Structures are given as C-alpha cells and as structure tokens.
CSV table of C-alpha atoms in Angstrom, one decimal:
chain,number,residue,atom,x,y,z
A,1,UNK,CA,164.4,125.4,173.3
A,2,UNK,CA,163.0,122.2,171.9
A,3,UNK,CA,162.8,121.5,168.5
A,4,UNK,CA,159.2,121.4,166.7
A,5,UNK,CA,158.4,119.1,163.9
A,6,UNK,CA,156.9,120.8,161.1
A,7,UNK,CA,155.6,119.3,157.8
A,8,UNK,CA,158.9,120.1,156.0
A,9,UNK,CA,161.0,118.4,158.5
A,10,UNK,CA,158.7,115.7,159.6
A,11,UNK,CA,161.0,113.1,158.1
A,12,UNK,CA,162.9,113.3,161.1
A,13,UNK,CA,160.4,110.9,162.4
A,14,UNK,CA,160.7,108.3,160.1
A,15,UNK,CA,163.8,107.5,161.9
A,16,UNK,CA,161.7,106.4,165.3
A,17,UNK,CA,161.0,103.0,164.3
A,18,UNK,CA,164.1,102.3,162.0
A,19,UNK,CA,166.0,101.5,165.2
A,20,UNK,CA,164.5,98.1,165.0
A,21,UNK,CA,163.3,97.1,161.4
A,22,UNK,CA,164.4,94.7,158.9
A,23,UNK,CA,166.0,92.3,161.1
A,24,UNK,CA,166.0,88.6,161.5
A,25,UNK,CA,165.1,88.3,158.0
A,26,UNK,CA,165.4,85.5,155.1
A,27,UNK,CA,168.8,83.7,154.5
A,28,UNK,CA,171.4,85.4,156.3
A,29,UNK,CA,170.0,88.9,156.2
A,30,UNK,CA,170.1,90.9,159.4
A,31,UNK,CA,170.4,94.8,159.1
A,32,UNK,CA,168.3,95.2,156.0
A,33,UNK,CA,171.1,97.4,154.7
A,34,UNK,CA,169.3,100.6,155.5
A,35,UNK,CA,170.3,104.0,153.7
A,36,UNK,CA,168.0,106.5,155.0
A,37,UNK,CA,170.4,108.4,157.3
A,38,UNK,CA,171.9,109.7,154.0
A,39,UNK,CA,168.3,111.0,153.0
A,40,UNK,CA,168.2,113.3,156.2
A,41,UNK,CA,168.3,117.2,155.6
A,42,UNK,CA,171.1,119.4,156.7
A,43,UNK,CA,174.3,117.7,158.7
A,44,UNK,CA,173.0,114.3,160.0
A,45,UNK,CA,174.7,111.3,162.3
A,46,UNK,CA,173.3,108.6,163.8
A,47,UNK,CA,174.4,105.7,166.3
A,48,UNK,CA,171.9,102.9,166.4
A,49,UNK,CA,172.0,99.8,168.7
A,50,UNK,CA,170.0,96.4,168.0
A,51,UNK,CA,169.3,93.4,170.0
A,52,UNK,CA,167.5,90.4,168.7
A,53,UNK,CA,166.0,87.4,170.8
A,54,UNK,CA,164.4,84.7,169.0
A,55,UNK,CA,162.8,81.7,169.9
A,56,UNK,CA,163.3,78.7,167.5
A,57,UNK,CA,162.6,75.4,168.4
A,58,UNK,CA,161.0,72.1,167.1
A,59,UNK,CA,161.2,68.5,166.8
A,60,UNK,CA,164.2,66.3,165.1
A,61,UNK,CA,163.5,63.4,163.0
A,62,UNK,CA,163.3,59.7,164.7
A,63,UNK,CA,164.6,58.3,161.4
A,64,UNK,CA,168.3,58.1,162.0
A,65,UNK,CA,169.2,55.9,159.1
A,66,UNK,CA,171.2,58.3,156.5
A,67,UNK,CA,170.0,56.5,153.6
A,68,UNK,CA,166.1,57.2,154.2
A,69,UNK,CA,164.9,60.5,153.7
A,70,UNK,CA,161.3,59.9,155.5
A,71,UNK,CA,160.8,62.4,158.4
A,72,UNK,CA,159.3,60.9,161.8
A,73,UNK,CA,158.7,63.3,164.2
A,74,UNK,CA,161.3,62.9,167.2
A,75,UNK,CA,162.5,64.7,170.5
A,76,UNK,CA,162.1,68.4,171.1
A,77,UNK,CA,165.3,70.4,169.8
A,78,UNK,CA,165.2,73.1,172.4
A,79,UNK,CA,165.6,76.7,171.2
A,80,UNK,CA,168.4,77.1,168.9
A,81,UNK,CA,168.4,80.5,168.1
A,82,UNK,CA,170.9,82.7,169.9
A,83,UNK,CA,170.2,86.1,170.8
A,84,UNK,CA,172.4,88.8,169.3
A,85,UNK,CA,173.1,92.4,168.8
A,86,UNK,CA,174.4,94.9,166.3
A,87,UNK,CA,175.3,98.5,165.4
A,88,UNK,CA,174.6,100.8,162.8
A,89,UNK,CA,176.3,103.9,162.3
A,90,UNK,CA,175.8,106.8,159.7
A,91,UNK,CA,176.7,110.4,158.8
A,92,UNK,CA,175.8,112.6,156.1
A,93,UNK,CA,176.8,116.4,155.1
A,94,UNK,CA,175.8,118.7,152.4
A,95,UNK,CA,179.0,119.9,150.7
A,96,UNK,CA,176.6,122.7,148.9
A,97,UNK,CA,173.0,122.7,147.7
A,98,UNK,CA,174.1,120.2,144.9
A,99,UNK,CA,176.4,117.6,146.6
A,100,UNK,CA,176.3,115.7,149.5
A,101,UNK,CA,178.4,113.1,151.0
A,102,UNK,CA,178.2,110.2,153.2
A,103,UNK,CA,179.3,107.2,155.3
A,104,UNK,CA,177.5,104.3,156.6
A,105,UNK,CA,178.3,101.3,158.8
A,106,UNK,CA,176.0,98.4,159.3
A,107,UNK,CA,176.3,94.5,159.9
A,108,UNK,CA,174.3,93.3,157.0
A,109,UNK,CA,174.4,89.6,157.2
A,110,UNK,CA,175.0,87.2,159.9
A,111,UNK,CA,173.7,83.7,161.6
A,112,UNK,CA,173.8,82.5,165.3
A,113,UNK,CA,172.5,79.1,166.1
A,114,UNK,CA,173.3,76.3,168.3
A,115,UNK,CA,171.1,73.1,168.9
A,116,UNK,CA,172.0,71.9,172.6
A,117,UNK,CA,169.8,68.6,172.6
A,118,UNK,CA,168.2,66.3,170.5
A,119,UNK,CA,170.2,64.5,167.8
A,120,UNK,CA,171.9,67.3,166.7
A,121,UNK,CA,174.2,66.9,169.7
A,122,UNK,CA,177.0,64.3,169.6
A,123,UNK,CA,176.0,61.8,172.2
A,124,UNK,CA,177.9,59.6,174.6
A,125,UNK,CA,175.8,56.6,174.2
A,126,UNK,CA,177.3,54.7,171.2
A,127,UNK,CA,174.5,51.6,171.3
A,128,UNK,CA,171.6,54.0,171.2
A,129,UNK,CA,173.3,55.7,168.1
A,130,UNK,CA,173.8,52.4,166.4
A,131,UNK,CA,170.0,51.4,167.1
A,132,UNK,CA,169.0,54.8,165.5
A,133,UNK,CA,171.5,54.8,162.1
A,134,UNK,CA,170.4,51.0,161.7
A,135,UNK,CA,166.4,51.5,162.6
A,136,UNK,CA,166.7,49.1,165.2
A,137,UNK,CA,168.4,46.2,163.5
A,138,UNK,CA,171.3,46.3,166.0
A,139,UNK,CA,170.9,47.5,169.5
A,140,UNK,CA,174.7,47.6,170.6
A,141,UNK,CA,178.1,48.6,168.7
A,142,UNK,CA,179.8,45.0,169.4
A,143,UNK,CA,177.3,43.0,167.7
A,144,UNK,CA,176.8,45.4,164.9
A,145,UNK,CA,181.0,45.4,164.6
A,146,UNK,CA,181.0,41.8,164.5
A,147,UNK,CA,178.3,41.5,161.8
A,148,UNK,CA,180.2,43.9,159.6
A,149,UNK,CA,183.8,42.1,160.0
A,150,UNK,CA,181.9,38.9,159.1
A,151,UNK,CA,180.5,40.7,155.8
A,152,UNK,CA,184.0,42.1,155.1
A,153,UNK,CA,185.7,38.9,155.4
A,154,UNK,CA,183.4,37.2,153.0
A,155,UNK,CA,184.9,39.7,150.5
A,156,UNK,CA,183.4,39.9,146.9
A,157,UNK,CA,181.5,36.5,147.3
A,158,UNK,CA,178.7,38.4,149.0
A,159,UNK,CA,175.3,38.4,147.1
A,160,UNK,CA,174.4,42.0,146.2
A,161,UNK,CA,171.9,42.5,149.0
A,162,UNK,CA,174.5,41.3,151.6
A,163,UNK,CA,176.6,43.6,150.0
A,164,UNK,CA,174.6,46.7,150.1
A,165,UNK,CA,174.0,45.5,153.9
A,166,UNK,CA,177.6,45.5,154.4
A,167,UNK,CA,177.9,49.1,152.8
A,168,UNK,CA,175.2,50.8,154.8
A,169,UNK,CA,176.4,49.3,158.1
A,170,UNK,CA,180.1,50.4,157.7
A,171,UNK,CA,178.5,53.9,157.0
A,172,UNK,CA,176.7,53.6,160.0
A,173,UNK,CA,179.3,52.7,162.3
A,174,UNK,CA,181.5,55.4,160.8
A,175,UNK,CA,178.7,57.6,161.7
A,176,UNK,CA,178.8,56.4,165.4
A,177,UNK,CA,182.9,56.6,165.4
A,178,UNK,CA,182.6,60.0,164.2
A,179,UNK,CA,179.8,61.2,166.8
A,180,UNK,CA,182.0,59.2,169.5
A,181,UNK,CA,184.9,61.2,169.0
A,182,UNK,CA,183.2,64.6,169.4
A,183,UNK,CA,180.6,63.4,172.1
A,184,UNK,CA,179.0,66.6,173.9
A,185,UNK,CA,179.9,69.0,171.2
A,186,UNK,CA,176.6,70.9,169.8
A,187,UNK,CA,175.6,71.7,166.2
A,188,UNK,CA,176.5,75.7,165.9
A,189,UNK,CA,176.8,78.0,163.2
A,190,UNK,CA,178.2,81.7,163.3
A,191,UNK,CA,178.3,84.2,160.8
A,192,UNK,CA,179.7,88.0,161.1
A,193,UNK,CA,180.1,90.6,158.8
A,194,UNK,CA,180.7,94.4,158.4
A,195,UNK,CA,179.9,96.9,155.8
A,196,UNK,CA,181.6,100.3,155.3
A,197,UNK,CA,179.7,102.4,152.6
A,198,UNK,CA,181.0,105.7,151.3
A,199,UNK,CA,178.1,107.7,149.2
A,200,UNK,CA,178.4,110.8,146.7
A,201,UNK,CA,175.1,112.4,145.8
A,202,UNK,CA,174.2,114.8,143.4
A,203,UNK,CA,170.8,116.8,143.1
A,204,UNK,CA,169.5,117.6,140.0
A,205,UNK,CA,166.6,119.8,138.3
A,206,UNK,CA,165.4,123.1,138.8
A,207,UNK,CA,164.3,122.7,142.7
A,208,UNK,CA,166.8,119.9,143.3
A,209,UNK,CA,164.1,117.5,143.4
A,210,UNK,CA,166.2,114.4,142.1
A,211,UNK,CA,169.2,112.8,143.3
A,212,UNK,CA,171.6,110.4,141.8
A,213,UNK,CA,174.1,109.0,144.6
A,214,UNK,CA,176.4,105.8,144.7
A,215,UNK,CA,180.1,104.9,146.1
A,216,UNK,CA,182.1,102.1,147.0
A,217,UNK,CA,181.4,99.4,149.5
A,218,UNK,CA,184.2,97.5,151.6
A,219,UNK,CA,182.4,94.2,153.2
A,220,UNK,CA,184.1,91.8,155.8
A,221,UNK,CA,182.8,88.6,156.3
A,222,UNK,CA,183.6,85.5,158.6
A,223,UNK,CA,182.1,82.0,159.7
A,224,UNK,CA,182.5,78.9,161.6
A,225,UNK,CA,180.3,75.9,161.4
A,226,UNK,CA,180.1,72.7,163.6
A,227,UNK,CA,177.8,69.9,162.6
A,228,UNK,CA,177.1,66.9,165.1
A,229,UNK,CA,174.9,64.4,165.8
A,230,UNK,CA,173.2,61.4,164.0
A,231,UNK,CA,171.1,63.8,162.3
A,232,UNK,CA,173.8,64.8,160.0
A,233,UNK,CA,174.4,61.4,159.0
A,234,UNK,CA,177.7,61.2,157.2
A,235,UNK,CA,178.6,64.7,157.8
A,236,UNK,CA,178.5,64.5,161.6
A,237,UNK,CA,181.7,65.7,163.1
A,238,UNK,CA,182.3,68.4,160.1
A,239,UNK,CA,184.0,71.7,161.2
A,240,UNK,CA,184.7,74.7,159.1
A,241,UNK,CA,186.8,78.0,160.2
A,242,UNK,CA,186.7,80.5,157.6
A,243,UNK,CA,188.9,83.5,158.0
A,244,UNK,CA,187.9,87.1,157.8
A,245,UNK,CA,188.1,88.3,154.5
A,246,UNK,CA,187.7,91.9,153.1
A,247,UNK,CA,186.2,92.5,149.5
A,248,UNK,CA,184.7,94.9,147.5
A,249,UNK,CA,181.4,96.2,145.8
A,250,UNK,CA,179.3,99.4,145.2
A,251,UNK,CA,176.0,101.1,145.8
A,252,UNK,CA,174.0,103.0,143.3
A,253,UNK,CA,170.7,104.8,143.3
A,254,UNK,CA,167.9,107.5,142.5
A,255,UNK,CA,165.8,109.7,144.7
A,256,UNK,CA,163.0,112.0,144.4
A,257,UNK,CA,161.8,114.7,147.3
A,258,UNK,CA,159.3,117.3,147.6
A,259,UNK,CA,159.9,119.0,151.2
A,260,UNK,CA,156.6,120.7,150.9
A,261,UNK,CA,154.8,117.4,151.9
A,262,UNK,CA,157.6,115.7,153.4
A,263,UNK,CA,157.9,113.1,150.5
A,264,UNK,CA,160.9,111.2,149.6
A,265,UNK,CA,161.2,108.1,147.7
A,266,UNK,CA,164.7,106.4,147.3
A,267,UNK,CA,165.5,103.4,145.0
A,268,UNK,CA,169.0,101.8,145.9
A,269,UNK,CA,170.9,98.9,144.5
A,270,UNK,CA,173.8,97.0,146.3
A,271,UNK,CA,175.8,94.9,144.3
A,272,UNK,CA,176.9,91.5,145.1
A,273,UNK,CA,180.5,91.1,146.7
A,274,UNK,CA,182.6,88.1,145.7
A,275,UNK,CA,184.7,86.6,148.8
A,276,UNK,CA,187.7,84.4,148.3
A,277,UNK,CA,188.2,83.0,152.1
A,278,UNK,CA,190.8,80.9,153.6
A,279,UNK,CA,189.0,78.0,155.1
A,280,UNK,CA,190.1,75.1,157.2
A,281,UNK,CA,187.8,71.8,157.3
A,282,UNK,CA,187.4,68.6,159.0
A,283,UNK,CA,185.4,65.9,157.9
A,284,UNK,CA,186.1,62.9,159.8
A,285,UNK,CA,184.3,60.5,157.1
A,286,UNK,CA,185.7,61.8,154.1
A,287,UNK,CA,188.5,59.3,153.7
A,288,UNK,CA,185.8,56.6,153.9
A,289,UNK,CA,183.5,58.1,151.6
A,290,UNK,CA,186.2,58.2,148.9
A,291,UNK,CA,187.6,54.9,149.3
A,292,UNK,CA,190.9,56.7,150.9
A,293,UNK,CA,190.9,59.4,147.8
A,294,UNK,CA,190.5,62.3,150.5
A,295,UNK,CA,191.9,63.6,153.7
A,296,UNK,CA,190.0,64.1,156.6
A,297,UNK,CA,191.0,67.7,156.9
A,298,UNK,CA,192.0,70.4,154.5
A,299,UNK,CA,192.9,73.9,154.1
A,300,UNK,CA,191.7,75.6,151.2
A,301,UNK,CA,190.1,78.7,149.7
A,302,UNK,CA,186.3,79.2,149.5
A,303,UNK,CA,184.8,81.2,147.1
A,304,UNK,CA,181.4,83.0,148.6
A,305,UNK,CA,179.3,85.5,146.8
A,306,UNK,CA,177.1,87.5,149.1
A,307,UNK,CA,173.8,88.8,147.1
A,308,UNK,CA,173.1,91.7,145.6
A,309,UNK,CA,170.0,93.5,146.7
A,310,UNK,CA,167.5,96.3,145.8
A,311,UNK,CA,165.8,98.4,148.6
A,312,UNK,CA,163.0,100.8,148.0
A,313,UNK,CA,162.3,103.8,150.8
A,314,UNK,CA,159.3,105.9,150.6
A,315,UNK,CA,157.6,108.6,152.8
A,316,UNK,CA,155.3,111.5,152.3
A,317,UNK,CA,153.3,113.7,154.8
A,318,UNK,CA,149.6,112.9,155.2
A,319,UNK,CA,149.0,116.1,157.1
A,320,UNK,CA,151.1,118.7,159.3
A,321,UNK,CA,151.8,116.0,162.1
A,322,UNK,CA,151.5,112.7,160.4
A,323,UNK,CA,153.7,111.2,158.1
A,324,UNK,CA,153.5,107.6,156.0
A,325,UNK,CA,156.2,105.2,155.2
A,326,UNK,CA,157.2,102.3,153.4
A,327,UNK,CA,159.8,99.9,152.5
A,328,UNK,CA,160.5,97.0,150.3
A,329,UNK,CA,163.4,95.0,149.8
A,330,UNK,CA,164.5,92.3,147.3
A,331,UNK,CA,167.4,89.8,147.8
A,332,UNK,CA,167.8,86.7,145.6
A,333,UNK,CA,168.8,84.4,147.9
A,334,UNK,CA,168.3,81.6,145.3
A,335,UNK,CA,171.6,82.4,143.8
A,336,UNK,CA,173.5,82.3,147.0
A,337,UNK,CA,175.5,78.8,148.3
A,338,UNK,CA,178.4,77.9,150.5
A,339,UNK,CA,180.5,75.5,149.0
A,340,UNK,CA,183.4,74.3,151.0
A,341,UNK,CA,186.0,72.3,149.1
A,342,UNK,CA,186.3,69.1,151.0
A,343,UNK,CA,182.6,69.0,152.1
A,344,UNK,CA,181.4,69.3,148.5
A,345,UNK,CA,184.1,66.5,147.4
A,346,UNK,CA,183.3,64.2,149.9
A,347,UNK,CA,179.4,64.2,148.9
A,348,UNK,CA,180.6,63.3,145.4
A,349,UNK,CA,180.0,59.7,146.1
A,350,UNK,CA,176.5,59.7,146.3
A,351,UNK,CA,175.8,62.8,144.5
A,352,UNK,CA,177.5,64.1,141.2
A,353,UNK,CA,178.7,67.4,141.2
A,354,UNK,CA,178.6,67.3,144.9
A,355,UNK,CA,176.6,69.3,147.4
A,356,UNK,CA,176.6,73.0,148.9
A,357,UNK,CA,176.7,73.4,152.5
A,358,UNK,CA,174.1,76.0,152.5
A,359,UNK,CA,171.7,77.2,149.9
A,360,UNK,CA,168.3,78.3,149.6
A,361,UNK,CA,165.5,77.7,146.9
A,362,UNK,CA,163.8,81.0,146.9
A,363,UNK,CA,164.3,84.9,146.7
A,364,UNK,CA,163.6,87.3,149.6
A,365,UNK,CA,160.9,89.8,149.6
A,366,UNK,CA,160.5,92.2,152.7
A,367,UNK,CA,157.5,95.0,152.7
A,368,UNK,CA,157.2,97.0,155.8
A,369,UNK,CA,154.4,100.3,156.2
A,370,UNK,CA,154.1,102.5,159.0
A,371,UNK,CA,152.9,105.8,160.4
A,372,UNK,CA,154.7,108.3,162.3
A,373,UNK,CA,153.0,110.9,164.3
A,374,UNK,CA,153.7,114.0,166.4
A,375,UNK,CA,152.1,114.0,169.5
A,376,UNK,CA,153.9,117.0,171.5
A,377,UNK,CA,156.4,119.8,170.0
A,378,UNK,CA,159.3,117.5,170.6
A,379,UNK,CA,157.9,113.9,170.7
A,380,UNK,CA,156.7,111.6,167.6
A,381,UNK,CA,155.6,108.1,168.1
A,382,UNK,CA,155.2,105.4,164.9
A,383,UNK,CA,154.1,102.0,164.3
A,384,UNK,CA,154.7,99.5,161.6
A,385,UNK,CA,153.4,96.1,160.1
A,386,UNK,CA,155.9,94.0,158.2
A,387,UNK,CA,156.1,90.9,156.1
A,388,UNK,CA,159.0,88.8,155.0
A,389,UNK,CA,158.7,86.2,152.6
A,390,UNK,CA,161.6,83.8,153.6
A,391,UNK,CA,164.0,82.1,151.3
A,392,UNK,CA,161.9,78.8,150.8
A,393,UNK,CA,160.8,75.8,152.7
A,394,UNK,CA,162.1,73.2,153.5
A,395,UNK,CA,165.3,75.3,154.4
A,396,UNK,CA,168.6,74.8,155.9
A,397,UNK,CA,168.5,73.2,159.5
A,398,UNK,CA,171.0,75.8,160.4
A,399,UNK,CA,168.1,78.5,160.0
A,400,UNK,CA,164.9,76.9,160.1
A,401,UNK,CA,162.3,79.6,159.7
A,402,UNK,CA,160.1,80.8,156.8
A,403,UNK,CA,160.0,84.4,156.8
A,404,UNK,CA,157.6,86.3,159.5
A,405,UNK,CA,154.9,89.1,160.2
A,406,UNK,CA,155.8,91.5,162.4
A,407,UNK,CA,154.6,94.7,164.5
A,408,UNK,CA,156.7,97.3,165.6
A,409,UNK,CA,156.2,100.7,167.8
A,410,UNK,CA,158.6,103.6,168.6
A,411,UNK,CA,159.3,106.7,170.0
A,412,UNK,CA,161.5,110.0,169.4
A,413,UNK,CA,162.4,112.8,171.5
A,414,UNK,CA,164.2,115.8,170.5
A,415,UNK,CA,166.2,116.6,173.9
A,416,UNK,CA,167.5,119.8,172.2
A,417,UNK,CA,166.8,121.4,168.5
A,418,UNK,CA,169.9,119.1,167.2
A,419,UNK,CA,170.1,116.1,169.6
A,420,UNK,CA,167.3,113.3,169.8
A,421,UNK,CA,166.9,109.9,171.2
A,422,UNK,CA,165.0,107.2,169.6
A,423,UNK,CA,163.8,103.8,170.7
A,424,UNK,CA,161.6,100.8,169.2
A,425,UNK,CA,160.3,97.5,169.3
A,426,UNK,CA,159.2,94.9,167.1
A,427,UNK,CA,157.3,91.3,167.8
A,428,UNK,CA,157.6,88.9,165.2
A,429,UNK,CA,155.9,85.8,164.6
A,430,UNK,CA,158.0,83.5,162.3
A,431,UNK,CA,156.9,81.3,159.5
A,432,UNK,CA,157.0,77.6,160.0
A,433,UNK,CA,159.7,75.4,158.3
A,434,UNK,CA,161.2,72.3,157.8
A,435,UNK,CA,164.8,71.9,158.6
A,436,UNK,CA,166.7,69.9,155.5
A,437,UNK,CA,170.0,68.6,154.8
A,438,UNK,CA,171.8,69.5,151.6
A,439,UNK,CA,171.0,65.7,150.9
A,440,UNK,CA,167.4,66.4,150.7
A,441,UNK,CA,166.6,64.8,153.9
A,442,UNK,CA,164.1,66.4,156.6
A,443,UNK,CA,165.7,66.5,159.9
A,444,UNK,CA,163.5,68.9,161.6
A,445,UNK,CA,159.9,70.4,161.9
A,446,UNK,CA,159.8,74.0,163.6
A,447,UNK,CA,156.4,75.8,164.3
A,448,UNK,CA,154.9,78.4,166.6
A,449,UNK,CA,158.0,80.3,166.8
A,450,UNK,CA,158.4,83.9,167.4
A,451,UNK,CA,160.8,86.6,168.4
A,452,UNK,CA,161.5,90.3,169.5
A,453,UNK,CA,163.7,93.3,168.4
A,454,UNK,CA,164.6,96.2,170.5
A,455,UNK,CA,166.8,99.0,169.7
A,456,UNK,CA,167.8,102.8,170.6
A,457,UNK,CA,169.1,105.6,168.5
A,458,UNK,CA,171.1,108.7,169.3
A,459,UNK,CA,170.9,111.2,166.5
A,460,UNK,CA,172.0,114.6,165.3
A,461,UNK,CA,170.4,116.9,162.7
A,462,UNK,CA,171.3,120.6,162.1
A,463,UNK,CA,169.4,121.7,159.1
A,464,UNK,CA,170.6,125.2,159.1
C-alpha cells in the first residue's frame, strides 16, 4: 500500500526540491548547509547527490602592464567553471517525545575553476608576452633584455625617469621569465570541504511545539591554487597547496512547529571554524620583489577561518494538498580571507601590510521561496524561485560571478509508505561581474552566464 499525503505529514514534500537547492552561491558557498533533515517527523534518513554544471566566460584584459590598472577588453576566456558534484547525508531519530538526535554530512564550501585559454594561461611566445607587458614598447625579448642591461650598467647615475623605466622593465622581464618556466600551465583553483554535524534536540512546552537544538561540527578543508599568465603580473607562476586540515565548531538553533497546519520554522546558527593548515607555496618572483630577502618557495602554516552563517527555514500548509516554503541564508563573506605567508610577504614591497590571495567585499544573502503540491496519493511536485546577492563586484578572478536568480522544479514519489525517491533541477542566471586581482587591477569582464543543477534523493521515514 502506497503512502498518502495528509496535511500533518505534508512536510515531506519540502524535501522534493532540496536535492538541488542553495548551490553555486556567493564566495565559496556550495551546499547551503541544509539542516531540514533534522526536523522531519519520526525516524528519518536521506542520501542526496547533486551535480552542478555552470558556464562562466568573459573577456580578459588587453592591458598586460602590471603597473597600470586600466581595463581594456581583450580576448575571450572560454568557460572557466568546471562541473562538480557532491553528496549530502542525514539521519535523525527520536529518543522519546522530548529528545531527538541526528547526524548530518555535507560539503559546504568549495571552488572549481580553470582558465584554459587567454592571458590566464602561461604562453610559449615570450616575445608576445614582452609586447603585452611593455604595452608595445618592445616587441622581442632580446631587445628588451639588452635595454635593461644598459640601464643596469648605468648604475645610480640614471635620472629618476630612466630609473623608473629600469625597474618596470626588470619587473616585466621577470614576469616573462616566470611565465616561460611554466609555459602551457593554466590558472586553476580547487577547494574541497567536508562537514560532519551531530545534533541533539529537546522539545519544550505543553504540546512540544518548541525545540532547541545544537551540537559539535567537524570540518575538513583542503585547497590548491595555481596562477598563470601575464594577467597575474608578478604573481604569475605562483602555486600553493594546502594540506587537509580538520578543526571544530558548533551549531545551535531554535525551532517551532504546529503539525495541524504543517507549520515548521527554524533558525540555525553555525559558528566560524578556524583552520591551521600546512601549506607549500612557490612564488618565482618573490626574491626579485623583495631584493633577495624572500625565497622562491616556502612551507608554512596558513590560518584560515571559514565563515559563520545563519539559516532560516520555514514552511506551512496552504490547504490539505499544498505546502508553502521559504529559506533565507546569511554568510558574512566580507570577514573571510585567504592570506598565504609567502604571497602576502612578497606583496609588501608595493602594498604595506601585504595582500590577501582571496577576499570579498560584501556579505551574502540568499532567499528561496517555493510551493509543494500533492498531485496523486504518492506523488508530489514542487517549484521554487531564488535569489543570491553575491559577495561583491568586482570580485576575485577565481570566481567571477555576482550572485544569481534561479527557478527550480522537482518531484517526490513514495515507492512504499516509508521509502521515497525525489529528483529536482534548477536553472541559474548568474550576475555579471568583473574579475579583480588583490592589487585592485581588473583583469576580466564576465557577463551573460548561466548554469544548472540536478539532484536525486533517496529517503526513508517512519512516523510510527
């Protein structure tokens, strides 16, 4: 006998579209850190697979001069966003009518991007690189090198304007040398994370309508970054590899439910988590930028703090077959930065205090509203519309989008009274953004981009 949806248990339909929700958002946000599995009635378990394919392309800058920040539209970058997938799992059980426990797994933060063409790729043609970096003043490496040698030989007798030319030319030829040493390499970033959350909840009140909940969070994160091509100026050739690190935080929240109308509301806070990760860096121009004070490679510990967040989840029955849903998420990405030791030290020659490799200007807001409808005794469908504010524009060249608008559809089919299969999809229109280096230089312009998300879920629920 198949299950039939009733208003009291219509809440299961909210899971329909959550297989493809809150993904590819601002900053490094991926999963949206969904906790709704913990609020399901009775004993509940789910396994969710999500696949994301985005098209993010634009134009690089024809201005290769590292000391000039003007943006001049150049060549097409091609699609820089790599498709990726991730899993989410959840299990929840009631100890009695007061206490509940749950365990959730997700992959909350990540990035996956690669430039395979344009001036974000280290080129074999050093003469073309010299011409780009010197804004056409020199068209071949040998002439530029001979000019530099003559300026260096003149020593301190040079007038200020020729001394400035010498320093600019030395920097430019250093960039060309770093590019030649990595010819063919692409700019690439890869960030992976894993979260495991344990939750204990306690229901309060005469009718057990209120619930407080919380628990520890274990988080593992690793990353690799490769900067190539004349777009990155003195940072061309930079590579960092951060070893996996696991650290801990916590989750806490409060919820209210009214089963008679399928109403559930929950406010969830996740703490920031501080990581101390072993990192290897290579920066070919670091010795030249520091007058020999810095090495070209370094092993060090990088301190990175993944951001706190607040999620608000809401649903209520509209009639015996219809459920309205809403989600709101806030993440303060403006507080987040990645500050590798060698990279930051090498930039102190031009920027007091040094620069972060990645940071963001604005906080992220996400809003998603939807409706779920029972259309047959064992079948429900749902739809959503969503908005993500992004984390500022211009933004990092390693993730050049400014939020999105989205629409989604999904369906849930109860195979048995306990087991169900859900599938959903979402289409996203990404906000236009300019890609910016930490120096402030605009190196890319990205517009008219989009993507899609698909997901499938297997769930079990026993409310007896």
